[in-house]
Short mmCIF file of C-alpha atoms (C1' of nucleotides) in Angstrom, two decimals:
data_model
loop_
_atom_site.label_atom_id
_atom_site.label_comp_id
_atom_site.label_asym_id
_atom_site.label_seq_id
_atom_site.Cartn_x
_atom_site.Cartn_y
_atom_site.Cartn_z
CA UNK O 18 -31.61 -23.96 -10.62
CA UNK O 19 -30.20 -21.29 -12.36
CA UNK O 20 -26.60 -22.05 -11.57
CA UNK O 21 -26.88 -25.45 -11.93
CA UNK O 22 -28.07 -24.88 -15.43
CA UNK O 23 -25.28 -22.85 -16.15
CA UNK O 24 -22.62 -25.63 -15.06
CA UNK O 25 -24.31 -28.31 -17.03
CA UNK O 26 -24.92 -25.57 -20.08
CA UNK O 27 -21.20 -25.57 -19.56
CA UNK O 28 -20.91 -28.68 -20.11
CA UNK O 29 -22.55 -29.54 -22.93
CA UNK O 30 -20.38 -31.25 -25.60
CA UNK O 31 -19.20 -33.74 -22.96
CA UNK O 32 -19.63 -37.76 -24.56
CA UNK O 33 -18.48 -40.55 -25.95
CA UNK O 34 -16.48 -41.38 -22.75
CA UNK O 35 -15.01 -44.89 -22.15
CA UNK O 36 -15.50 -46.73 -19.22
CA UNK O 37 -12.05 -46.11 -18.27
CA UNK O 38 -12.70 -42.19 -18.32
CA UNK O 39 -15.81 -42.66 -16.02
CA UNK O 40 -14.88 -40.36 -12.79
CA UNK O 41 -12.02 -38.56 -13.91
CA UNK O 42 -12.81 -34.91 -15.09
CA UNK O 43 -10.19 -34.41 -16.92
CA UNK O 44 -10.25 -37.19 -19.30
CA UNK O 45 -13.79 -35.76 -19.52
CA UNK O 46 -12.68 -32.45 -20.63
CA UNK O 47 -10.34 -34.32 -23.06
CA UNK O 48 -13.14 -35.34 -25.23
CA UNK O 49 -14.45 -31.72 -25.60
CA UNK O 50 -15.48 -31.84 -29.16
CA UNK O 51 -17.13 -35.32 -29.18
CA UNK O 52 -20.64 -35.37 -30.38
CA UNK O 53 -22.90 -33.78 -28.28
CA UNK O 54 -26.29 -36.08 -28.62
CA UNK O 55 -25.53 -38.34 -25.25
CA UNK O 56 -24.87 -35.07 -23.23
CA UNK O 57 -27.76 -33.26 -24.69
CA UNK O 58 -30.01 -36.25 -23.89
CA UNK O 59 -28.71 -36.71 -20.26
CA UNK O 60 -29.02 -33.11 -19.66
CA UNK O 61 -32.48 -33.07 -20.28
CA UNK O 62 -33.17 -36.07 -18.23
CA UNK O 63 -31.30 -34.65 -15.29
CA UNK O 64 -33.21 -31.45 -15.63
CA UNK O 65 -36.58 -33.37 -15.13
CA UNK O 66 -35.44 -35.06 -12.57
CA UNK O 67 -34.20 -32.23 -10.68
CA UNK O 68 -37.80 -30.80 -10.77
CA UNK O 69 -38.97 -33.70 -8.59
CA UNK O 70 -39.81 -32.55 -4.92
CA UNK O 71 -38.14 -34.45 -2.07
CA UNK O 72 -41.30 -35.49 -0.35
CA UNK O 73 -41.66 -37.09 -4.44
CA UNK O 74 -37.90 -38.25 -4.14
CA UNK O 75 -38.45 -40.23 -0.59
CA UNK O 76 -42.01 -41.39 -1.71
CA UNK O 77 -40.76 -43.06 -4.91
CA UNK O 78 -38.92 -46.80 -5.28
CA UNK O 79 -35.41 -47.63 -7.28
CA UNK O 80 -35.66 -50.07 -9.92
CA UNK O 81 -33.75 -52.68 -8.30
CA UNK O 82 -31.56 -53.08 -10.93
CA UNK O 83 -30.44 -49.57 -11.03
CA UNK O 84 -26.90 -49.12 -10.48
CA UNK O 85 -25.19 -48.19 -7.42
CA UNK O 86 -24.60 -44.33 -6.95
CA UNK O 87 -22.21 -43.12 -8.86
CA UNK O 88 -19.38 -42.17 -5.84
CA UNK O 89 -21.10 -44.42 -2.97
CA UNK O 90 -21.17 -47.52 -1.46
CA UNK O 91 -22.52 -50.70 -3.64
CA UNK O 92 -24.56 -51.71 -0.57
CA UNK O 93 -28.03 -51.53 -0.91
CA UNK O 94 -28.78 -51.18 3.04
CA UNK O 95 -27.15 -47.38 2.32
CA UNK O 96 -29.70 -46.53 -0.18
CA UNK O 97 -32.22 -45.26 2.69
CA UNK O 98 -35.16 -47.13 0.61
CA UNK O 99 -33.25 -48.97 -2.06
CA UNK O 100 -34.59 -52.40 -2.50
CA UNK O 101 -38.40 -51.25 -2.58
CA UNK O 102 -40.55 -52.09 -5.42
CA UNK O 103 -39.94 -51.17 -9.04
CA UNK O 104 -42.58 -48.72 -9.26
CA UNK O 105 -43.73 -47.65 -5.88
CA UNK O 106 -44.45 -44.48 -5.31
CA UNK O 107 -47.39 -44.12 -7.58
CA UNK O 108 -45.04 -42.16 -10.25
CA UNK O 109 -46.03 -42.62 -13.94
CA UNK O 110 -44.10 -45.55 -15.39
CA UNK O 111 -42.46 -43.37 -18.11
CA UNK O 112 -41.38 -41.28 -15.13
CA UNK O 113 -39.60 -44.65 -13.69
CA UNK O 114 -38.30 -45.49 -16.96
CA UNK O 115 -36.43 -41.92 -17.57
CA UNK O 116 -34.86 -42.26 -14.17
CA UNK O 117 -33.81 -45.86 -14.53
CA UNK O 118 -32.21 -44.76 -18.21
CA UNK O 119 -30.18 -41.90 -16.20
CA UNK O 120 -28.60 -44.10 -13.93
CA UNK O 121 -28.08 -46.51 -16.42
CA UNK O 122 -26.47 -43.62 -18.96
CA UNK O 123 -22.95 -44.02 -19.54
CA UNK O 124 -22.22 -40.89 -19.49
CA UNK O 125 -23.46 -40.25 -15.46
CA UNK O 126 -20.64 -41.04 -13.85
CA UNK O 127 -18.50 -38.38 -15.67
CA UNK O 128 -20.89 -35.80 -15.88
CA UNK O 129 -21.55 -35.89 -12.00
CA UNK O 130 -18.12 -36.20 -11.36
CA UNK O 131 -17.48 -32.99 -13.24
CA UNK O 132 -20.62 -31.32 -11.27
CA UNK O 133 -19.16 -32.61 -8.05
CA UNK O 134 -15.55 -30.89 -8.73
CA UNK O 135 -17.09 -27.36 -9.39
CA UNK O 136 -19.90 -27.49 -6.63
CA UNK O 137 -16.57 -28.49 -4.61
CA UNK O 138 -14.98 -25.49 -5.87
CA UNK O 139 -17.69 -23.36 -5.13
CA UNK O 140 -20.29 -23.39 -2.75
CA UNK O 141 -18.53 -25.96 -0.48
CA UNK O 142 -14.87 -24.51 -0.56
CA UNK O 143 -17.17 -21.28 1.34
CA UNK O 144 -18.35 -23.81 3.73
CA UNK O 145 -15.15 -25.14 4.22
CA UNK O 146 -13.54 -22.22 5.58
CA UNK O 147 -15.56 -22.48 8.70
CA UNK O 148 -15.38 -26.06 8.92
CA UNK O 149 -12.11 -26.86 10.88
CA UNK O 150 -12.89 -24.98 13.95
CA UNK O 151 -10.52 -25.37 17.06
CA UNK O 152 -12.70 -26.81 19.95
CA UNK O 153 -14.68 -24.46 21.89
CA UNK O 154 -12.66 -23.16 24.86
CA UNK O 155 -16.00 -22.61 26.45
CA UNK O 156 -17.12 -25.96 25.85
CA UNK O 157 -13.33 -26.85 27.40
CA UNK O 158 -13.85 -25.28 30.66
CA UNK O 159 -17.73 -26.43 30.84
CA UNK O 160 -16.17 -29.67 30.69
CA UNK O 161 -13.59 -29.20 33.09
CA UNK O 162 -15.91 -28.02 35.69
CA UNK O 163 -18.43 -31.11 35.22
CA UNK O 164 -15.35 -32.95 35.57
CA UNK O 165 -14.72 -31.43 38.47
CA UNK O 166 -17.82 -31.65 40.05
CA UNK O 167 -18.12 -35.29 39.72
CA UNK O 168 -21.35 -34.58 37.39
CA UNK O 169 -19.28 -35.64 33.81
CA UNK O 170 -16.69 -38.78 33.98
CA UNK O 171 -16.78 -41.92 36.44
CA UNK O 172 -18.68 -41.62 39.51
CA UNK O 173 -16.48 -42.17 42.01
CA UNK O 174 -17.89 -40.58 45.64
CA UNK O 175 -20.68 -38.89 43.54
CA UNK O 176 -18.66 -35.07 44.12
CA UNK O 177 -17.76 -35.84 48.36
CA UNK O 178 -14.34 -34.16 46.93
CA UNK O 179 -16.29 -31.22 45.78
CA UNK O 180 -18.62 -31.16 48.72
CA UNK O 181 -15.01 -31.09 50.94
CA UNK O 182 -13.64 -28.48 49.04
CA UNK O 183 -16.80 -26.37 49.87
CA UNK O 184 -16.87 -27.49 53.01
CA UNK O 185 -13.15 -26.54 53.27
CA UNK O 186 -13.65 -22.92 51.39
CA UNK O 187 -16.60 -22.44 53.85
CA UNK O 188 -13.78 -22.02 56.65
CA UNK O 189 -15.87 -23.24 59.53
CA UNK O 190 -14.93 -26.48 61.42
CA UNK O 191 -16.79 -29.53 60.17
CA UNK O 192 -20.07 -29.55 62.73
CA UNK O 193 -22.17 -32.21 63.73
CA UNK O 194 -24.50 -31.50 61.18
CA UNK O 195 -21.57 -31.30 58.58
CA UNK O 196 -22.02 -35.30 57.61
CA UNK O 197 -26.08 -34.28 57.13
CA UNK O 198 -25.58 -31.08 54.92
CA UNK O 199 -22.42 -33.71 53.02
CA UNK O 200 -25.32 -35.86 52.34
CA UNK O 201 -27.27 -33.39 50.77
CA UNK O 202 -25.17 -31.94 48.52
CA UNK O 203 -23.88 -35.01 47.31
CA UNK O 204 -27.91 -36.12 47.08
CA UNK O 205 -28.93 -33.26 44.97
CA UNK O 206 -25.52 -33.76 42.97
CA UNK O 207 -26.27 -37.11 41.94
CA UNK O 208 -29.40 -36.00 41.00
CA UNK O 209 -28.15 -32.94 38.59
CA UNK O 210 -25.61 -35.77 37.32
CA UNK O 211 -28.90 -37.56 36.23
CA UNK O 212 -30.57 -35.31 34.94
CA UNK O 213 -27.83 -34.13 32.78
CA UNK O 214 -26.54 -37.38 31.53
CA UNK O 215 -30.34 -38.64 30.70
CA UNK O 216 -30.45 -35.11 28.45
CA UNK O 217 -27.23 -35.65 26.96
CA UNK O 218 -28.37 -39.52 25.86
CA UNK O 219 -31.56 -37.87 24.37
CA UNK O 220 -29.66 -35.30 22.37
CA UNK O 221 -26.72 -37.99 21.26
CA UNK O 222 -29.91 -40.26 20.53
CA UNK O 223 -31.38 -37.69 18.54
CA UNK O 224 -28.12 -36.38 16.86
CA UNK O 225 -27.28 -39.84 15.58
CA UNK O 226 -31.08 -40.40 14.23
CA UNK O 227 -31.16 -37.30 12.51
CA UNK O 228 -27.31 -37.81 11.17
CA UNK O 229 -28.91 -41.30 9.54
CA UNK O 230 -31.72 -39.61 8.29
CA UNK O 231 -30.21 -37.15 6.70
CA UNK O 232 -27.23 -39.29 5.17
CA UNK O 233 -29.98 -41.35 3.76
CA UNK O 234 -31.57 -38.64 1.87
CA UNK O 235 -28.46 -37.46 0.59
CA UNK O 236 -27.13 -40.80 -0.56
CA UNK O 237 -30.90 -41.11 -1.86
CA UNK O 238 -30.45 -37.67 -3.64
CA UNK O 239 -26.65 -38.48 -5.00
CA UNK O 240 -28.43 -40.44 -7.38
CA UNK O 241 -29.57 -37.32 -9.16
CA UNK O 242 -27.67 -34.65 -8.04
CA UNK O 243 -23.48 -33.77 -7.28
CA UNK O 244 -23.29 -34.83 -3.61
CA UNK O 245 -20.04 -36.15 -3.14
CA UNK O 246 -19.14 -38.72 -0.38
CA UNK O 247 -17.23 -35.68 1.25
CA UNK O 248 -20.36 -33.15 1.28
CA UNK O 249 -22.38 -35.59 2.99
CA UNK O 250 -19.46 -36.19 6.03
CA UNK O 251 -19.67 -32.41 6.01
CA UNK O 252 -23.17 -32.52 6.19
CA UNK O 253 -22.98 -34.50 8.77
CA UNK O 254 -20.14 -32.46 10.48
CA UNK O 255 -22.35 -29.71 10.21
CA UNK O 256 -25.20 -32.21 11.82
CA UNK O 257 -22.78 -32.51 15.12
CA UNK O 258 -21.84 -28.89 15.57
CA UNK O 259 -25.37 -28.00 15.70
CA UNK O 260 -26.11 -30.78 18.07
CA UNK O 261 -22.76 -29.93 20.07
CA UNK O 262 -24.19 -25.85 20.29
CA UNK O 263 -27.14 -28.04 22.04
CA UNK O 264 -25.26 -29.87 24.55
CA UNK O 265 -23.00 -26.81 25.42
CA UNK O 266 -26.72 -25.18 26.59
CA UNK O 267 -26.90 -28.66 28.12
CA UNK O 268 -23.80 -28.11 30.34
CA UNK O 269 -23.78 -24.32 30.98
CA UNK O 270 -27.75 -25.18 32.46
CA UNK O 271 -25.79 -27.90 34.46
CA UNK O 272 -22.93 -26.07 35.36
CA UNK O 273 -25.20 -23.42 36.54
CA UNK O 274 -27.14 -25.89 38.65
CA UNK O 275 -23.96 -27.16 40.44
CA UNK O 276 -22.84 -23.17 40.96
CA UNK O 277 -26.68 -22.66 42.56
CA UNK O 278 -26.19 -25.75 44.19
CA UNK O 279 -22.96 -25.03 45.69
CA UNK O 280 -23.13 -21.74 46.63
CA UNK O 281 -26.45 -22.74 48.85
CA UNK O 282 -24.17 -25.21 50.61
CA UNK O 283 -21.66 -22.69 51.29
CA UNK O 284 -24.20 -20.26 52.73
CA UNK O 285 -25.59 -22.75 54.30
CA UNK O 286 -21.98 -24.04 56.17
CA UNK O 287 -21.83 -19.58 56.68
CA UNK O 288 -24.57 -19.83 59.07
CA UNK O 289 -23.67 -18.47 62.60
CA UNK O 290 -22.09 -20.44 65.41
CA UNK O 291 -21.62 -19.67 68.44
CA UNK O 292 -17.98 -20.01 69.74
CA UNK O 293 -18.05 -22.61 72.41
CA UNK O 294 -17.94 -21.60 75.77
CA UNK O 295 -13.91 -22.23 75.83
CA UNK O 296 -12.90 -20.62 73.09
CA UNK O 297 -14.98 -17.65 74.26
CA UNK O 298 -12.95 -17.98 77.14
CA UNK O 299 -9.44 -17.92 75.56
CA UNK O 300 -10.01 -14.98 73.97
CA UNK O 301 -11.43 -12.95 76.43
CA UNK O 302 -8.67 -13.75 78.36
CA UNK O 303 -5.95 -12.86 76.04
CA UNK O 304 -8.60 -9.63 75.43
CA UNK O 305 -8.33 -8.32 78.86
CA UNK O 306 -5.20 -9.20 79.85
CA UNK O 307 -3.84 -7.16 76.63
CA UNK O 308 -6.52 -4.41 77.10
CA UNK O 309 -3.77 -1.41 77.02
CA UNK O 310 -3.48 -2.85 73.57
CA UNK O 311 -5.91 -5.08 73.13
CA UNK O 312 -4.73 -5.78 69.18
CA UNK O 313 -3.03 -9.02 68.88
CA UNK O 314 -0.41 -9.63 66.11
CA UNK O 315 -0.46 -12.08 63.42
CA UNK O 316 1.30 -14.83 65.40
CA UNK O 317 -0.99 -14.40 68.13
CA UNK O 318 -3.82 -14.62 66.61
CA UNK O 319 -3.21 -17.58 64.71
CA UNK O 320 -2.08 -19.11 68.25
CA UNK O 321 -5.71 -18.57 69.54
CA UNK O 322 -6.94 -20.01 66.27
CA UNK O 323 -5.01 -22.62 66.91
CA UNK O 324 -6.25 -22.92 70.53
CA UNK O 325 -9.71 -22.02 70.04
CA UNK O 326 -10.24 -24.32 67.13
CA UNK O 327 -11.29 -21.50 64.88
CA UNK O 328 -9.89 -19.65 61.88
CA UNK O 329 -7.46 -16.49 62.27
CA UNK O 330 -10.45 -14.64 60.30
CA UNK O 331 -12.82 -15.35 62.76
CA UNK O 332 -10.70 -14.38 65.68
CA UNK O 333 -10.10 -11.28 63.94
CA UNK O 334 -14.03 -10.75 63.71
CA UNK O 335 -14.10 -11.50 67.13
CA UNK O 336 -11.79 -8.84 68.14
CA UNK O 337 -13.36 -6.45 65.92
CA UNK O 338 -16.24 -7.10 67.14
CA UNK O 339 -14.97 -6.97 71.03
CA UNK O 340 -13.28 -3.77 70.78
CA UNK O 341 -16.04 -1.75 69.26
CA UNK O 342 -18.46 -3.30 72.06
CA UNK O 343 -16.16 -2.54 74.85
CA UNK O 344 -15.54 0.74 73.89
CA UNK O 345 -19.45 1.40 73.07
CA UNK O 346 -20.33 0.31 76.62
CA UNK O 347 -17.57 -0.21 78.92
CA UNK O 348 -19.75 -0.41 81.89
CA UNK O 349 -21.30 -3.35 80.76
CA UNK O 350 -18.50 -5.20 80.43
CA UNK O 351 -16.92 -4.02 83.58
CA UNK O 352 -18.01 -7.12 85.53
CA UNK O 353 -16.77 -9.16 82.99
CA UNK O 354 -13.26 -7.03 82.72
CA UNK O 355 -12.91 -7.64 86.46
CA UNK O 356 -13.57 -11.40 86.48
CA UNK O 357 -10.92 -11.90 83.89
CA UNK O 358 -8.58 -9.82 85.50
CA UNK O 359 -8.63 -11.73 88.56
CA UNK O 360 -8.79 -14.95 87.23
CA UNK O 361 -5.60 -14.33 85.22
CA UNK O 362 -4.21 -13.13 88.17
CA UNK O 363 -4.99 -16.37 89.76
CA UNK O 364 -3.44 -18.49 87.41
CA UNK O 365 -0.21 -15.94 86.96
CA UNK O 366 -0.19 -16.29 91.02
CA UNK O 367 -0.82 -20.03 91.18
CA UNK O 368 2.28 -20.12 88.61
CA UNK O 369 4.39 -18.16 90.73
CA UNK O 370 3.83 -20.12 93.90
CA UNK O 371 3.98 -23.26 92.12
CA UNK O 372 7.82 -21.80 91.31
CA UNK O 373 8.55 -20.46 94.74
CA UNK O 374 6.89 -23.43 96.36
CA UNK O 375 9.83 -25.15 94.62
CA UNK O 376 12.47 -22.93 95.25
CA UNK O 377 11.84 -22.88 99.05
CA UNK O 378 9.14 -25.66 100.21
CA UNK O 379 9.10 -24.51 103.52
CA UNK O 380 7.65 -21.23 102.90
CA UNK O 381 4.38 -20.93 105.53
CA UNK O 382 0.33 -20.48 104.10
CA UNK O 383 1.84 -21.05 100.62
CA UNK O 384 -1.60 -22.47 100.51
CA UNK O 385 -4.00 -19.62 101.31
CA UNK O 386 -3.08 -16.97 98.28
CA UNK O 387 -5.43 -13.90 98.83
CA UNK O 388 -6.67 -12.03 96.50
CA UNK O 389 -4.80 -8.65 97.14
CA UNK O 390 -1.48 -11.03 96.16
CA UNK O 391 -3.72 -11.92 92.99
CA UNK O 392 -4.47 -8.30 92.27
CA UNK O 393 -0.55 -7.16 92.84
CA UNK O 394 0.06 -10.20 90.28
CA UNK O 395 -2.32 -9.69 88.65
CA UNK O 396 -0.98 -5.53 88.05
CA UNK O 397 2.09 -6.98 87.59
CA UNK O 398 0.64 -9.07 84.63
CA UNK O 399 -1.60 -6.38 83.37
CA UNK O 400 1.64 -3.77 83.54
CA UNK O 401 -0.93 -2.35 86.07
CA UNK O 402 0.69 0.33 89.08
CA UNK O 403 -0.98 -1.64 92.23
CA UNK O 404 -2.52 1.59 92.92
CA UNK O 405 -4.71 0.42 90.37
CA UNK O 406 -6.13 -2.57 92.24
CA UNK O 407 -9.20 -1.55 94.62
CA UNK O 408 -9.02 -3.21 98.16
CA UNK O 409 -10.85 -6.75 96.84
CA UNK O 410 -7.85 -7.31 94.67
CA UNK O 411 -10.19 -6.16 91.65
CA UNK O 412 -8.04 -4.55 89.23
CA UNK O 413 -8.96 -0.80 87.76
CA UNK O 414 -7.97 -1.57 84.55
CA UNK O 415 -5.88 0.68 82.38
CA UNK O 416 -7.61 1.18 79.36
CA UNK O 417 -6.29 1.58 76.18
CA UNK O 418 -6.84 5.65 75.14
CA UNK O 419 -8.05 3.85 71.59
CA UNK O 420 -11.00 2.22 74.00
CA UNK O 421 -11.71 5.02 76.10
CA UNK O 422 -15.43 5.98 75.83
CA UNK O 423 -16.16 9.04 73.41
CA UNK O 424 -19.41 9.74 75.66
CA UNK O 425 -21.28 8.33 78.88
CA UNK O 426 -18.04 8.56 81.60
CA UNK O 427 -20.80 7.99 84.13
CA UNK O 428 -20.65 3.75 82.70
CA UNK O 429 -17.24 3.69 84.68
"C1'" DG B 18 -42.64 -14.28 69.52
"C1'" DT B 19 -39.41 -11.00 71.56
"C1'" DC B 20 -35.03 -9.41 72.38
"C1'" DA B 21 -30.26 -9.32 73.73
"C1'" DA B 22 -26.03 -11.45 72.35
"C1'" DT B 23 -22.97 -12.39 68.84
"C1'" DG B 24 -20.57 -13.81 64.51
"C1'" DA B 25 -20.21 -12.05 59.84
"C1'" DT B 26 -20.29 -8.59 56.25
"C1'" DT B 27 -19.66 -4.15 54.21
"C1'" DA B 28 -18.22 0.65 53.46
"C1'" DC B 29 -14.96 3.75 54.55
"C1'" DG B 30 -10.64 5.92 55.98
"C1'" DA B 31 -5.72 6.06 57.23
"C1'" DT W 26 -4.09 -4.01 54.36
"C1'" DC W 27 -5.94 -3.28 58.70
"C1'" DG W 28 -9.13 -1.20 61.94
"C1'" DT W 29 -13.51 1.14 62.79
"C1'" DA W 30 -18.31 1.70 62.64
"C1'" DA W 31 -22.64 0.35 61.10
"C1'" DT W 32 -25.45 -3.17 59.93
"C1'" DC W 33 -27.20 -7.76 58.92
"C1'" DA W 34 -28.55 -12.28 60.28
"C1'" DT W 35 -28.74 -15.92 63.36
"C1'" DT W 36 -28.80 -17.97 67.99
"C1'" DG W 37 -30.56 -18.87 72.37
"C1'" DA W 38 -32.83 -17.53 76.64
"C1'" DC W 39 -37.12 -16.05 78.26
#
DNA sequence: GTCAATGATTACGA
DNA sequence: TCGTAATCATTGAC
């Protein structure tokens, strides 16, 4: 109150303004030196006025016939409770009658014109400087993601591009229970996307009944005090970012959601899976038959990807996996060594008489191939010496010095 | 429910 | 970056 009697002390010697002067400050200041009795009297009206409380301010009624606010709209509707009875409120009727001969003052309009400029050039040029903020890049990439995610924007598939794209990242071929664990993400999507657009209607519901309310007090209040047109859209600026602090909680709880949600679905797609049983059996195969060096390049491996149906990460898991198990206990997998051994031999053999068969068809028992003819193909495949073959045509494998057992000979 | 098998992950070293 | 070794976590047979 202080301040504000300073600026109309200030002022004092303001009057005997024309009509035409009425808003314009400096035509104001022109008539410095003009008696002083109007701006005297006003000042001390103002001053009581100013006292009032705003729980007095909303409870009272405008004389109808009170003129519009000096900088506002003419409409009544924008008065918050303009148009109510001429002396609501319970006030004291000399009370009324000092307000209504404020308004009615010629001298208003200039004098709160004048406040307006140096309350503009004061208190609100400090506000100003934070007022043209750029746009949140947090807020940016919160909305990017709910884009994204199918939870902001149209609905259009409810986020199945999103649940792909996980599905995709997860690496693992879609299973039969892919389309069920689709479902459910795109389920408990559309629910998150519900959730967080019935929020965000509450808080733009909210926003735009407190922005109303509040514009209506201070149009109410611009009656009596300097609130210009311009500090009430700033008011009401000020209004949104608050609200817009609110909705970015509002989308980093969503966004957070959707992360939960997502990464669960991933985990979920990283359970286990067995290879099936061919794919097991493609890269034994290639495992044994390369067990000298049982580390297959980059080409390779994506070739038994490729034929296994599984990514090149996963075969090189598996072979990870296989080495370190051979070499822990080669005994165990002996048997298994053996059987692949002479089953490539077979089909290495079957190849080669296939070939002969048709280089000379009359060769005799091109139909019985025994198994020492495996083994000595088989050798030949494995870059075995024969002497490495026992007498069923089961190959002694040459094993890789890399996989040769640090303890436990006695497992050969 | 137990347990072996097995795919995946992690820490570490060359 | 790749391979090794240890370990975790899940599957599937019993």
């Amino acid at each position: 109150m202080d301040d504000q009697t300073r600026m109309l002390a200030g002022l004092a010697g303001l009057g005997g303004l024309s009509q035409g002067d009425v808003g314009d400050p400096d035509s104001v200041r022109k008539q410095l030196g003009q008696p002083q009795q109007d701006i005297g009297d006003i000042l001390q009206q103002i001053m009581a006025i100013t006292d009032e409380s705003l729980d007095e301010a909303q409870a009272r009624c405008w004389p109808e016939e009170s003129p519009a606010h000096w900088g506002g709209s003419d409409d009544p509707a924008e008065g918050g409770e303009a148009g109510g009875g001429t002396a609501g409120g319970g006030l004291p009727l000399n009370f009324q009658h000092r307000k209504h001969a404020l308004n009615c003052h010629r001298m208003k309009p200039a004098l709160f014109s004048v406040l307006c400029e140096i309350k503009e050039k004061t208190v609100l040029s400090i506000r100003g400087i934070q007022d043209e903020d750029p746009p949140d890049p947090q807020i940016m990439r919160l909305d990017n993601m709910l884009l994204a995610e199918g939870v902001s924007g149209p609905e259009k598939g409810g986020g199945s591009a999103a649940a792909a794209a996980a599905a995709a990242a997860a690496g693992g071929s879609p299973g039969a229970d892919g389309g069920v664990e689709h479902s459910d993400y795109r389920a408990k999507l559309a629910q998150i996307r519900q959730i967080y657009h019935s929020e965000l209607e509450k808080y733009e519901q909210a926003c735009s009944e407190f922005t109303n309310h509040v514009m209506n007090l201070l149009r109410e209040q611009s009656r009596t005090r300097p609130i210009s047109p311009k500090e009430i859209e700033r008011m009401v600026a000020i209004i949104h970012r608050k609200f817009s602090s609110i909705q970015m909680q509002l989308k980093q709880s969503t966004c957070e959601a959707v992360m939960i949600l997502r990464s669960r679905f991933l985990d979920a797609r990283r359970k286990r899976r067995n290879f099936n049983k061919q794919a097991t059996e493609v890269l034994n195969e290639y495992f044994y038959s390369h067990l000298s060096n049982p580390y297959p390049s980059e080409e390779a491996k994506e070739e038994l990807a490729k034929k296994c149906a599984i990514t090149v990460s996963q075969v090189s898991n598996w072979f990870g996996n296989k080495r370190i198990r051979y070499k822990k206990n080669i005994g165990k997998f002996q048997e298994e060594a053996n059987l692949y051994a002479v089953k490539t031999a077979v089909d290495a053999a079957s190849v080669s008489a296939q070939a002969s068969q048709a280089n000379s068809p009359a060769t005799p028992n091109s139909g019985s191939y025994s198994l020492s003819h495996a083994g000595d193909a088989a050798a030949a495949y494995l870059g075995l010496h024969p002497s490495n073959l026992n007498g069923d045509g089961e190959a002694v494998l040459n094993i890789a010095p890399s996989l040769q057992p640090q303890v436990g000979t006695e497992d050969l």
